[in-house]
Tab-separated table of C-alpha atoms and ligand atoms in Angstrom:
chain	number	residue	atom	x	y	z
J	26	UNK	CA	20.346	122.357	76.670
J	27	UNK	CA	21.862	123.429	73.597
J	28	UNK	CA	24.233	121.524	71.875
J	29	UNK	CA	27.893	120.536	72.416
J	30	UNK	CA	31.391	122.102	71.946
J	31	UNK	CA	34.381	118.874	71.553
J	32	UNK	CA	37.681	120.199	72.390
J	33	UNK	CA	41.276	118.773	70.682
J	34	UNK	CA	44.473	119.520	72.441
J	35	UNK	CA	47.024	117.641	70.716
J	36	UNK	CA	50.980	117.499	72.413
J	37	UNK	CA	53.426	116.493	71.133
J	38	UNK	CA	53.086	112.812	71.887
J	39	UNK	CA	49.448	113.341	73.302
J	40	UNK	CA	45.635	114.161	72.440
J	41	UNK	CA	43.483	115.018	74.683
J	42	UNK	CA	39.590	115.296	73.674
J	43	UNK	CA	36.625	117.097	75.935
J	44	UNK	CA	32.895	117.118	75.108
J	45	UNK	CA	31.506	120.290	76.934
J	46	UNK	CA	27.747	121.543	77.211
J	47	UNK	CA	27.799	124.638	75.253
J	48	UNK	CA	27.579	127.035	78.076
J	49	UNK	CA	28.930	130.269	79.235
J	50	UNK	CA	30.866	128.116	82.288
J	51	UNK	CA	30.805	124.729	79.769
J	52	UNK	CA	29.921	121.795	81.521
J	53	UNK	CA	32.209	118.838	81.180
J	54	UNK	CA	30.555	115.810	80.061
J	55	UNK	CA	33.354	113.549	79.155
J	56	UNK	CA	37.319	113.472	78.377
J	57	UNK	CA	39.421	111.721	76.646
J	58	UNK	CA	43.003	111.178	76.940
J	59	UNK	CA	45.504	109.415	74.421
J	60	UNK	CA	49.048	109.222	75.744
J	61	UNK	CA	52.512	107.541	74.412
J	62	UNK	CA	51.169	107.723	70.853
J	63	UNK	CA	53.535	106.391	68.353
J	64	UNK	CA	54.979	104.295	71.529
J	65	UNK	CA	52.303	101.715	73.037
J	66	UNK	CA	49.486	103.896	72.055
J	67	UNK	CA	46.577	103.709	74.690
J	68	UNK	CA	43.458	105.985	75.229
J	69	UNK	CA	41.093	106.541	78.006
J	70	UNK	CA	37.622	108.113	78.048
J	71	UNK	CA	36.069	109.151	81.412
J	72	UNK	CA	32.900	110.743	82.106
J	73	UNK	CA	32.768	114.295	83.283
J	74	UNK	CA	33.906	113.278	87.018
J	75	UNK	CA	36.998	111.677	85.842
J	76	UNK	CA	35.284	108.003	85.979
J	77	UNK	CA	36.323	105.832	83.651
J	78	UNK	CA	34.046	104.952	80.511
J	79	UNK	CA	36.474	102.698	78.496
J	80	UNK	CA	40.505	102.261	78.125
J	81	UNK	CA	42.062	100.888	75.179
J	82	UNK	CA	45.494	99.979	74.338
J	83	UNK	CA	45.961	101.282	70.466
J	84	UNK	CA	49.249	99.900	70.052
J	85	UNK	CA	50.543	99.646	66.448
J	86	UNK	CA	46.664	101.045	65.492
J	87	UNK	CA	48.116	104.498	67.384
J	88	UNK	CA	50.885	105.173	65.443
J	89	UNK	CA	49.703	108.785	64.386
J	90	UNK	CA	47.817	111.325	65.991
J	91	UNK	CA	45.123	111.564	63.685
J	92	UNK	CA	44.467	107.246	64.518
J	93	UNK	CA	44.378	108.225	67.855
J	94	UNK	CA	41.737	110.985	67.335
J	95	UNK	CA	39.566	108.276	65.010
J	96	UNK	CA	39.842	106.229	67.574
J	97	UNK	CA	38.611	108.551	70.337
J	98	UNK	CA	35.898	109.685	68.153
J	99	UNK	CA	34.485	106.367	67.872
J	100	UNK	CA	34.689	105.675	71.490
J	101	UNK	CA	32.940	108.806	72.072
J	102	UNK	CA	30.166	107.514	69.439
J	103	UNK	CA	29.848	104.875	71.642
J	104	UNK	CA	29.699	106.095	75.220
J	105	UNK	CA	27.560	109.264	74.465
J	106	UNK	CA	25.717	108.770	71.178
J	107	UNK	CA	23.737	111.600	71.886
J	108	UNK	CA	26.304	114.687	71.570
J	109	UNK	CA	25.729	116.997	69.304
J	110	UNK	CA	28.607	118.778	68.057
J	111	UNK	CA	28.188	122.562	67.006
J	112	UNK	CA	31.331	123.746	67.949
J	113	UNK	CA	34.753	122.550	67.773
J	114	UNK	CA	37.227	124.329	70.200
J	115	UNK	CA	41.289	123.586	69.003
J	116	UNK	CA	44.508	123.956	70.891
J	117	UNK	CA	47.081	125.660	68.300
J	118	UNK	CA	50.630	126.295	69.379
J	119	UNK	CA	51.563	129.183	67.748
J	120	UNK	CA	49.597	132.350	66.907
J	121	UNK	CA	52.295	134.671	65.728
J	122	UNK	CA	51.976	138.177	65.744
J	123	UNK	CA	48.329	138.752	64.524
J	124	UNK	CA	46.090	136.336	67.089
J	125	UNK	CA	45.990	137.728	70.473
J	126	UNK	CA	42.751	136.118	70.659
J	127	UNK	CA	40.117	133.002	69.668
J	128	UNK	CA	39.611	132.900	66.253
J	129	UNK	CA	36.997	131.519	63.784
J	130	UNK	CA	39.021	129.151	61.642
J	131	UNK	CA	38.479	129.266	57.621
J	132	UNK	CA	40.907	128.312	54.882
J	133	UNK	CA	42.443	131.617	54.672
J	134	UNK	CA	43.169	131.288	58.301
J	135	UNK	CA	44.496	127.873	58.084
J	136	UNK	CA	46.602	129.302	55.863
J	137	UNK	CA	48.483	131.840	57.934
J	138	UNK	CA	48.595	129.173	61.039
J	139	UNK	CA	50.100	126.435	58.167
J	140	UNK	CA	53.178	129.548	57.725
J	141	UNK	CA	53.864	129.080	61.556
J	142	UNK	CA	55.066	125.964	61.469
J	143	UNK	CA	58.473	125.782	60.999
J	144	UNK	CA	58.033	128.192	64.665
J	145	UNK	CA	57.003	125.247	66.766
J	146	UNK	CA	57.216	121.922	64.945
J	147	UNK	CA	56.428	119.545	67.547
J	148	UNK	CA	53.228	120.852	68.047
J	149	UNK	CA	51.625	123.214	65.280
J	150	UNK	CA	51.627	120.643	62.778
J	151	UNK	CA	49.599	118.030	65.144
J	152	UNK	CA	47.324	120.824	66.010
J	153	UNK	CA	46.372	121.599	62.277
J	154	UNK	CA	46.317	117.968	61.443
J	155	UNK	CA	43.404	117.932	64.192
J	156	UNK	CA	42.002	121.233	62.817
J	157	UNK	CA	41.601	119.058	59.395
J	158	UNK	CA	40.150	115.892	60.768
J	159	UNK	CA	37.831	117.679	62.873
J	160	UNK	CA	36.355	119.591	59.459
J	161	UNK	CA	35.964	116.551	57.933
J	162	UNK	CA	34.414	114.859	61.034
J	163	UNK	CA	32.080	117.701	61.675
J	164	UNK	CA	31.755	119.919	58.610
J	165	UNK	CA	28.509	121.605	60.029
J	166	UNK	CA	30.129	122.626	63.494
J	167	UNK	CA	32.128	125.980	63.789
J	168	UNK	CA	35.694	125.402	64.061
J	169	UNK	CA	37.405	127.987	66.676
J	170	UNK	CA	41.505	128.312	67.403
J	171	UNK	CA	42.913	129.307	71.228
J	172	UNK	CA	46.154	130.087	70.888
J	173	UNK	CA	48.877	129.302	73.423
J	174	UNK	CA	50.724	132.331	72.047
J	175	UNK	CA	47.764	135.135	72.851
J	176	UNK	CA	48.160	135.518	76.564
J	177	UNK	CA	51.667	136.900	76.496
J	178	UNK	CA	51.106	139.000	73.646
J	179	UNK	CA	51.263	141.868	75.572
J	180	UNK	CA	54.396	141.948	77.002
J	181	UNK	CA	56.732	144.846	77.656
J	182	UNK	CA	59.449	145.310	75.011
J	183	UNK	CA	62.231	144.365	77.006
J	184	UNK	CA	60.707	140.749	77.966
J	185	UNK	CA	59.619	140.495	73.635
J	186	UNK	CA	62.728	141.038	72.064
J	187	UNK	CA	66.251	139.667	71.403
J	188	UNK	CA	69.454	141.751	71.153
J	189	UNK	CA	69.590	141.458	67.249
J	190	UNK	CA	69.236	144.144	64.435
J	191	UNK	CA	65.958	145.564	64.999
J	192	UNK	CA	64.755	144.728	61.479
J	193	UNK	CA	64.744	141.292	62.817
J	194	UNK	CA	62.321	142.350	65.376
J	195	UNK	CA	59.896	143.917	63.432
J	196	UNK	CA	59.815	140.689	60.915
J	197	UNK	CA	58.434	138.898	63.765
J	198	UNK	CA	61.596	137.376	65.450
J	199	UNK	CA	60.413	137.953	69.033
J	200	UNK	CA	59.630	136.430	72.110
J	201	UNK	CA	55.985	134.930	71.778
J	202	UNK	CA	55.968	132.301	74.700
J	203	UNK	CA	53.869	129.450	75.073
J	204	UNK	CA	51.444	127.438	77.035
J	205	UNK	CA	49.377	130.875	77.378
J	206	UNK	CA	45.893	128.349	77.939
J	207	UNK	CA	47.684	126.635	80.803
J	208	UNK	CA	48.643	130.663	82.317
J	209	UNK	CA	44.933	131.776	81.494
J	210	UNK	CA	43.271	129.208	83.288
J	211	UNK	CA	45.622	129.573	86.495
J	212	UNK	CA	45.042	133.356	86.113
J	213	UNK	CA	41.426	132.263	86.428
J	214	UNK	CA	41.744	130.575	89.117
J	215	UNK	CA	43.832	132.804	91.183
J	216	UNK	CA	41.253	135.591	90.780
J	217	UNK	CA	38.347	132.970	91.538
J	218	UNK	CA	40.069	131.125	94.730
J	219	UNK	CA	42.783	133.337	95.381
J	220	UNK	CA	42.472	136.779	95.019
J	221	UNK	CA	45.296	137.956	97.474
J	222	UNK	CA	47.833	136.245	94.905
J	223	UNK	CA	45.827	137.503	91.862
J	224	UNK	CA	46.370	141.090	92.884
J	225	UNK	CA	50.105	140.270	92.570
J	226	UNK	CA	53.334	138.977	91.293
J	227	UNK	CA	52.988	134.995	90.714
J	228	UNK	CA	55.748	132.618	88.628
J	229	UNK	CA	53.658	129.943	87.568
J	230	UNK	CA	55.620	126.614	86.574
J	231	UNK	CA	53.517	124.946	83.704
J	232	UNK	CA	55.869	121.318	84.031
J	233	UNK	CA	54.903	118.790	81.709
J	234	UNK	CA	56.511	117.640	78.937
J	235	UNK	CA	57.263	120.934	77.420
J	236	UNK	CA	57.969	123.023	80.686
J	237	UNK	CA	58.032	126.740	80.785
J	238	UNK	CA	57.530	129.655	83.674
J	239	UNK	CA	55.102	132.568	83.051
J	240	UNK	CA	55.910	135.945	85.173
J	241	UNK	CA	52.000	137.024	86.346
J	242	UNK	CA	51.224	140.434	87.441
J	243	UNK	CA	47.485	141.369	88.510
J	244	UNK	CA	46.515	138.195	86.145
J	245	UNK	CA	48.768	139.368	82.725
J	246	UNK	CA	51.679	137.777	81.491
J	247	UNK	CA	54.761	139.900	81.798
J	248	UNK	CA	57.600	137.467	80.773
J	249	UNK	CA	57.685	133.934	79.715
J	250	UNK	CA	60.908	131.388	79.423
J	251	UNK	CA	59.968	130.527	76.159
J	252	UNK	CA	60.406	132.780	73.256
J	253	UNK	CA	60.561	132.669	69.117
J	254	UNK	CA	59.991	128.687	69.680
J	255	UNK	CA	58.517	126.092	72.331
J	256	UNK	CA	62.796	125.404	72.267
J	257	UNK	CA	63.502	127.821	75.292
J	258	UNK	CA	63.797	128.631	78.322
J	259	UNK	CA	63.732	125.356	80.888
J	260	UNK	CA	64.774	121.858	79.473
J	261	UNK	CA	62.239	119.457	78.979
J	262	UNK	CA	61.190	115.647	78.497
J	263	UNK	CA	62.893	115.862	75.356
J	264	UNK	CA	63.923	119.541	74.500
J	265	UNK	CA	67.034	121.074	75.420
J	266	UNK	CA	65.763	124.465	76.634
J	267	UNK	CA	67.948	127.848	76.633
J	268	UNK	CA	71.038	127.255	74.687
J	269	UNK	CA	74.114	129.262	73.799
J	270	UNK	CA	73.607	129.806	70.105
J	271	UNK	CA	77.066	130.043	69.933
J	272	UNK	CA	76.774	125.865	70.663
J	273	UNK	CA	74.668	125.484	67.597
J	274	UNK	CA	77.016	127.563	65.409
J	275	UNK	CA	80.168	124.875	66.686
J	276	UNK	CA	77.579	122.385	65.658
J	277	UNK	CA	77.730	123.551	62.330
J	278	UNK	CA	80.872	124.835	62.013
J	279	UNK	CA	82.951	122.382	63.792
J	280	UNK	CA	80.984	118.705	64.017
J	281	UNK	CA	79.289	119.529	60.450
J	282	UNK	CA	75.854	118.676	61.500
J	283	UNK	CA	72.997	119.935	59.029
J	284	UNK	CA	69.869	122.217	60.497
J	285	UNK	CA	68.046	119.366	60.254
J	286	UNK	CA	70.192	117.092	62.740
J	287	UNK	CA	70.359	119.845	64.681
J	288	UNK	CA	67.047	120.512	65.077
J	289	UNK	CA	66.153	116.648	65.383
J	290	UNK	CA	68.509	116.849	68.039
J	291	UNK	CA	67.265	120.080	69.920
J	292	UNK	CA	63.771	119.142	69.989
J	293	UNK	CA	63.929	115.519	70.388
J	294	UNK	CA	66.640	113.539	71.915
J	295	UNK	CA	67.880	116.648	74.457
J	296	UNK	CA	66.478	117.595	77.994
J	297	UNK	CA	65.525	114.965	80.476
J	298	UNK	CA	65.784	111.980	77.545
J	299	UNK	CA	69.443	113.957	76.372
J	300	UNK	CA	70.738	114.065	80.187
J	301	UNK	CA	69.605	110.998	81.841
J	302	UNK	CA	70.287	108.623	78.848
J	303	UNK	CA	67.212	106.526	80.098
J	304	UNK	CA	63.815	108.228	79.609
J	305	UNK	CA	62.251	111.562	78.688
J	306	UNK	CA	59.184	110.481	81.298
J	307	UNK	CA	59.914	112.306	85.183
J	308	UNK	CA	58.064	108.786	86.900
J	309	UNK	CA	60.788	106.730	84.942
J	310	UNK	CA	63.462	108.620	85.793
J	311	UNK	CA	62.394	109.313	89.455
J	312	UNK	CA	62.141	105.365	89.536
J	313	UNK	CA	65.143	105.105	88.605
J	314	UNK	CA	68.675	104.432	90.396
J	315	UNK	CA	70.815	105.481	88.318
J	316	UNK	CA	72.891	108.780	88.764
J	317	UNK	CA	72.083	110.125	85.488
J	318	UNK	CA	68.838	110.060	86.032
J	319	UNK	CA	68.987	112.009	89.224
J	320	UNK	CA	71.496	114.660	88.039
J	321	UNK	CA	69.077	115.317	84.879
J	322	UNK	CA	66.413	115.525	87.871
J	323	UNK	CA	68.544	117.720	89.632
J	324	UNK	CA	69.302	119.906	86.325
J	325	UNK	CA	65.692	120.407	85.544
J	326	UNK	CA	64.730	121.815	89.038
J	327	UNK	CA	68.159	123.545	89.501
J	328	UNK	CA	66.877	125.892	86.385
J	329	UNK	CA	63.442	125.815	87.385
J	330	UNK	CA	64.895	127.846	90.787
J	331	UNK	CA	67.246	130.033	88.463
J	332	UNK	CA	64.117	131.463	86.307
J	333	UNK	CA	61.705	131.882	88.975
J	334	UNK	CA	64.522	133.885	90.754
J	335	UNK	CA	64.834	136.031	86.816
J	336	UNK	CA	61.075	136.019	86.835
J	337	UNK	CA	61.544	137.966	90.883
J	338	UNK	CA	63.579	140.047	88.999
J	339	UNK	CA	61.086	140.978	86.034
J	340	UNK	CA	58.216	141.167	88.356
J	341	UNK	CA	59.752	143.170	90.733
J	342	UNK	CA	58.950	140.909	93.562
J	343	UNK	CA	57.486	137.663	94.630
J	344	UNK	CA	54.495	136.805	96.192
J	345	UNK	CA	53.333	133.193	95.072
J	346	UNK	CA	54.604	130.007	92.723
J	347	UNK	CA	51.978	127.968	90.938
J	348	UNK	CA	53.148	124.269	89.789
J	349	UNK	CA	51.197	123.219	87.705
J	350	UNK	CA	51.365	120.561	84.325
J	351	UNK	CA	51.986	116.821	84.287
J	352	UNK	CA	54.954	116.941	86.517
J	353	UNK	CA	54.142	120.260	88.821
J	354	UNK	CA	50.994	118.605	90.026
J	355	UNK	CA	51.998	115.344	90.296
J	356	UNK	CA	55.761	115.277	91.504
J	357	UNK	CA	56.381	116.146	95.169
J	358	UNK	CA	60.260	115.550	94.520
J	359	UNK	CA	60.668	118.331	92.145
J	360	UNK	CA	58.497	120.694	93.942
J	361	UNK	CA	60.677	120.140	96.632
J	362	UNK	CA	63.577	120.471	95.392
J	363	UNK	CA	62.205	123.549	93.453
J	364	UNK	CA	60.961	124.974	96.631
J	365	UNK	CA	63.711	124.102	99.142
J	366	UNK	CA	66.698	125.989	98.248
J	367	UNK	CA	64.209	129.133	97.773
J	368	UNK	CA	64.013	129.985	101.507
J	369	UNK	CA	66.324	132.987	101.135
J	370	UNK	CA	63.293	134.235	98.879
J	371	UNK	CA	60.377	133.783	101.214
J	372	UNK	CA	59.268	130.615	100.402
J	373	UNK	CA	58.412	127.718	102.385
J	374	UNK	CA	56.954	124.381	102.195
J	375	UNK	CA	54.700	121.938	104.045
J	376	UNK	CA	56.218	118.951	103.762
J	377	UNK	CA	53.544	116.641	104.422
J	378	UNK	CA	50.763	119.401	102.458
J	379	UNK	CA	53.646	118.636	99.642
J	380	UNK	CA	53.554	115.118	99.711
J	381	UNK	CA	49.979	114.668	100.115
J	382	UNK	CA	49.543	116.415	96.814
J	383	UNK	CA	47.728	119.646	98.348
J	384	UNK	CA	46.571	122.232	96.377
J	385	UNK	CA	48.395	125.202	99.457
J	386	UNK	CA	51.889	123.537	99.925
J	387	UNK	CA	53.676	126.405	101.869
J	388	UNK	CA	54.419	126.840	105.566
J	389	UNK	CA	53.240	130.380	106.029
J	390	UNK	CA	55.704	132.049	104.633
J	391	UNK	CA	56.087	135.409	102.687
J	392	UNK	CA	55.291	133.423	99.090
J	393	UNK	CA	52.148	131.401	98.834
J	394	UNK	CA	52.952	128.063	97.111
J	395	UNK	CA	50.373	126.731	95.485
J	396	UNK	CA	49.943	123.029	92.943
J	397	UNK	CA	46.930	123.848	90.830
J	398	UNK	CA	45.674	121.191	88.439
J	399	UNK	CA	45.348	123.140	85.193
J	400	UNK	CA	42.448	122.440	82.880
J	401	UNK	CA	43.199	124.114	79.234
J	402	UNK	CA	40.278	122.257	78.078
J	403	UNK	CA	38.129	124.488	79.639
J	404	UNK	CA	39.720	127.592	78.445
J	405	UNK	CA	39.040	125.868	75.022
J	406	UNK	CA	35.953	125.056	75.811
J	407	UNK	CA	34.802	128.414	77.193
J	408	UNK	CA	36.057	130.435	73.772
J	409	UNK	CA	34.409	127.766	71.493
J	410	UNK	CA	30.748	127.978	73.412
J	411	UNK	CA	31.585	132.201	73.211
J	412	UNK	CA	32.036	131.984	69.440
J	413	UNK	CA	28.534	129.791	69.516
J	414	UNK	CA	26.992	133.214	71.090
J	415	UNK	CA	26.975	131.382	74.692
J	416	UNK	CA	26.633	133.414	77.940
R	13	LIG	P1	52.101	116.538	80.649
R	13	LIG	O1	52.927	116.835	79.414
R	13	LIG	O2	51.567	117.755	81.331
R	13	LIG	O3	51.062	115.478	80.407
R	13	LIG	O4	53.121	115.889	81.707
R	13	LIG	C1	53.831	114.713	81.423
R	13	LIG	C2	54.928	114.524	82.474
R	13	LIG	O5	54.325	114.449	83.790
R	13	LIG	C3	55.729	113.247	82.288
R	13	LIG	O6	57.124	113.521	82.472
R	13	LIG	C4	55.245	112.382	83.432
R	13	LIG	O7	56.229	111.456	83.875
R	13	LIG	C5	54.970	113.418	84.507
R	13	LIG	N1	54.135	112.864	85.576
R	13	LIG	C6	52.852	112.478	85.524
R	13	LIG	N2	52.465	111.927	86.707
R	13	LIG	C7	53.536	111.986	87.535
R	13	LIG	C8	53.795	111.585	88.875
R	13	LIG	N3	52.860	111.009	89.626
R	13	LIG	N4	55.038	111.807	89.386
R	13	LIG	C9	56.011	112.380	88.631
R	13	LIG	N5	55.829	112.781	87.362
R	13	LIG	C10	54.617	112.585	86.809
């Protein structure tokens, strides 16, 4: 074997680490997964299988993402002393305009990704804090962005712009979307597994705790809820999702908050944490008794139904739903009551494929409905053993 590719996904309150053989189909040899940092911190490295290796609570030691990745570099040190890093594969939000692709990361690159990140400011600065500490961890290893912009960069005009001036357009004010590694590897695996659905018109649900829907025709993006920012479209643990901008101009105008309260307020304290009042986490709130936390669970899905009917629209048809993310795999309550109301659409569901967490959860009906496990480490993986000259 050759050597290794590490891959760094960093979320907004999450890192997640993979040590791949550097192959053209990268073998998985480990993962690591650090969750609740800056909130009782805690980490967990498995093997390639998903077996555990070690767990440790970081606590007050996990206060910042870049602890958490020392500390998940030293456990890897540990379990697999033998890796050899030669290629370093990183998750970076936002790709603007130019990336529609991997990219070979050097300082005048790292430049032009720094510029993006007043676009997506939950995320692009954690992914280019990574991008540092991984230089200085491995200076002899190449160092290779995937962007979660590139896979909608291809959209028709109508699903890329806004209804402003046109100059506005041109200077990059557009609809980029967002969790493009997520689409890509369900793309993948709807042309490997499921080639009926490849072939045609598929809304896949990424739900975690950003949450967005991706239109898929024949495997391309042709529309994404998000747009200029990771602020659109669905709400989310903790962002608000679409918005009437004339809300944020009464903001201004009539309660006198500043862009920066607004923007604290947007990103962080709307959506599921905004709503329910309790918790930004779907297990909390579907835990919990009170209303609030229903009715934000019941405002989440209710829009979730509204975009994959828009995303009908755009595709001109339907003929499967992917869930997929934290929540989409995991949470047979909001595929439910996703899925449900749909029926008018052709969709269906097998209630007891549903709650047994099957990967086919529909009854037969005119739209497959599929829960897919998605795996952007791979997609990571995959471009960073490609720039290595692998397959
Ligand atoms: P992600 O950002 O993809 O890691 O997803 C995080 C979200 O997935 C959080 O809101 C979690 O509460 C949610 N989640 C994870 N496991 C489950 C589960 N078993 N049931 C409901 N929600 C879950």
């Amino acid at each position: 074997m050759s050597g290794h590719v590490l891959t760094l996904n960093a979320g907004s309150s999450s890192l997640k680490l993979g040590l791949f053989t550097a192959e053209a189909e990268p073998g998985c040899l480990a993962e690591g997964h650090a969750e609740r940092i800056g909130k009782d911190a805690r980490i967990r490295l498995a093997d390639g299988d998903g077996r555990e290796l070690a767990a440790r609570e970081l606590g007050e030691a996990g206060a910042t993402h870049a602890d958490a990745l020392d500390a998940a570099l030293a456990m890897l040190e540990e379990h697999l002393p033998e890796a050899r890093v030669e290629a370093v594969g990183h998750r970076v939000v936002h790709g603007g305009q130019d990336f529609d692709r991997p990219v070979r990361l050097d300082d005048r690159v790292l430049g032009a990704l720094e510029a993006l990140e007043p676009f997506a400011p939950l995320h692009q600065p954690h992914n280019l804090a990574g991008v540092r500490a991984a230089r200085a961890a491995f200076p002899q290893a190449i160092q290779v962005a995937c962007f979660d912009t590139a896979f909608h960069r291809h959209h028709p005009f109508v699903n890329d712009v806004f209804g402003l001036p046109r100059a506005f357009y041109e200077r990059g004010v557009r609809r980029y979307g967002f969790h493009g590694l997520s689409y890509d590897y369900i793309a993948g695996e709807l042309a490997r597994a499921h080639p009926e659905l490849h072939a045609g018109r598929v809304a896949v649900a990424h739900l975690g705790n950003g949450a967005s829907i991706c239109g898929i025709v024949q495997g391309r993006s042709v529309a994404s809820t998000m747009g200029f920012t990771a602020l659109d479209g669905l709400p989310m643990g903790t962002r608000v999702g679409q918005l009437d901008p004339g809300v944020v101009l009464h903001l201004i105008e009539q309660e006198g908050m500043s862009a920066a309260e607004i923007s604290e307020m947007l990103y962080k304290r709307s959506g599921l944490l905004g709503l329910s009042g309790i918790s930004n986490d779907m297990r909390t709130l579907e835990a919990s008794e009170d209303p609030r936390a229903a009715e934000a669970i019941a405002y989440f899905t209710f829009r979730i139904r509204r975009e994959i009917g828009a995303m009908a629209a755009a595709m001109a048809g339907l003929d499967g739903i992917v869930f997929t993310g934290g929540i989409g795999e995991n949470s047979a309550r909001v595929r439910r009551e996703v899925c449900a109301p749909l029926e008018w659409l052709g969709v269906t569901l097998d209630e007891a494929a549903n709650e047994a967490g099957a990967r086919r959860i529909d009854a037969g009906g005119r739209v497959g409905v599929l829960a897919i496990p998605t795996d952007e480490e791979r997609v990571i993986a995959r471009a960073a053993a490609a720039a290595l000259g692998a397959g």
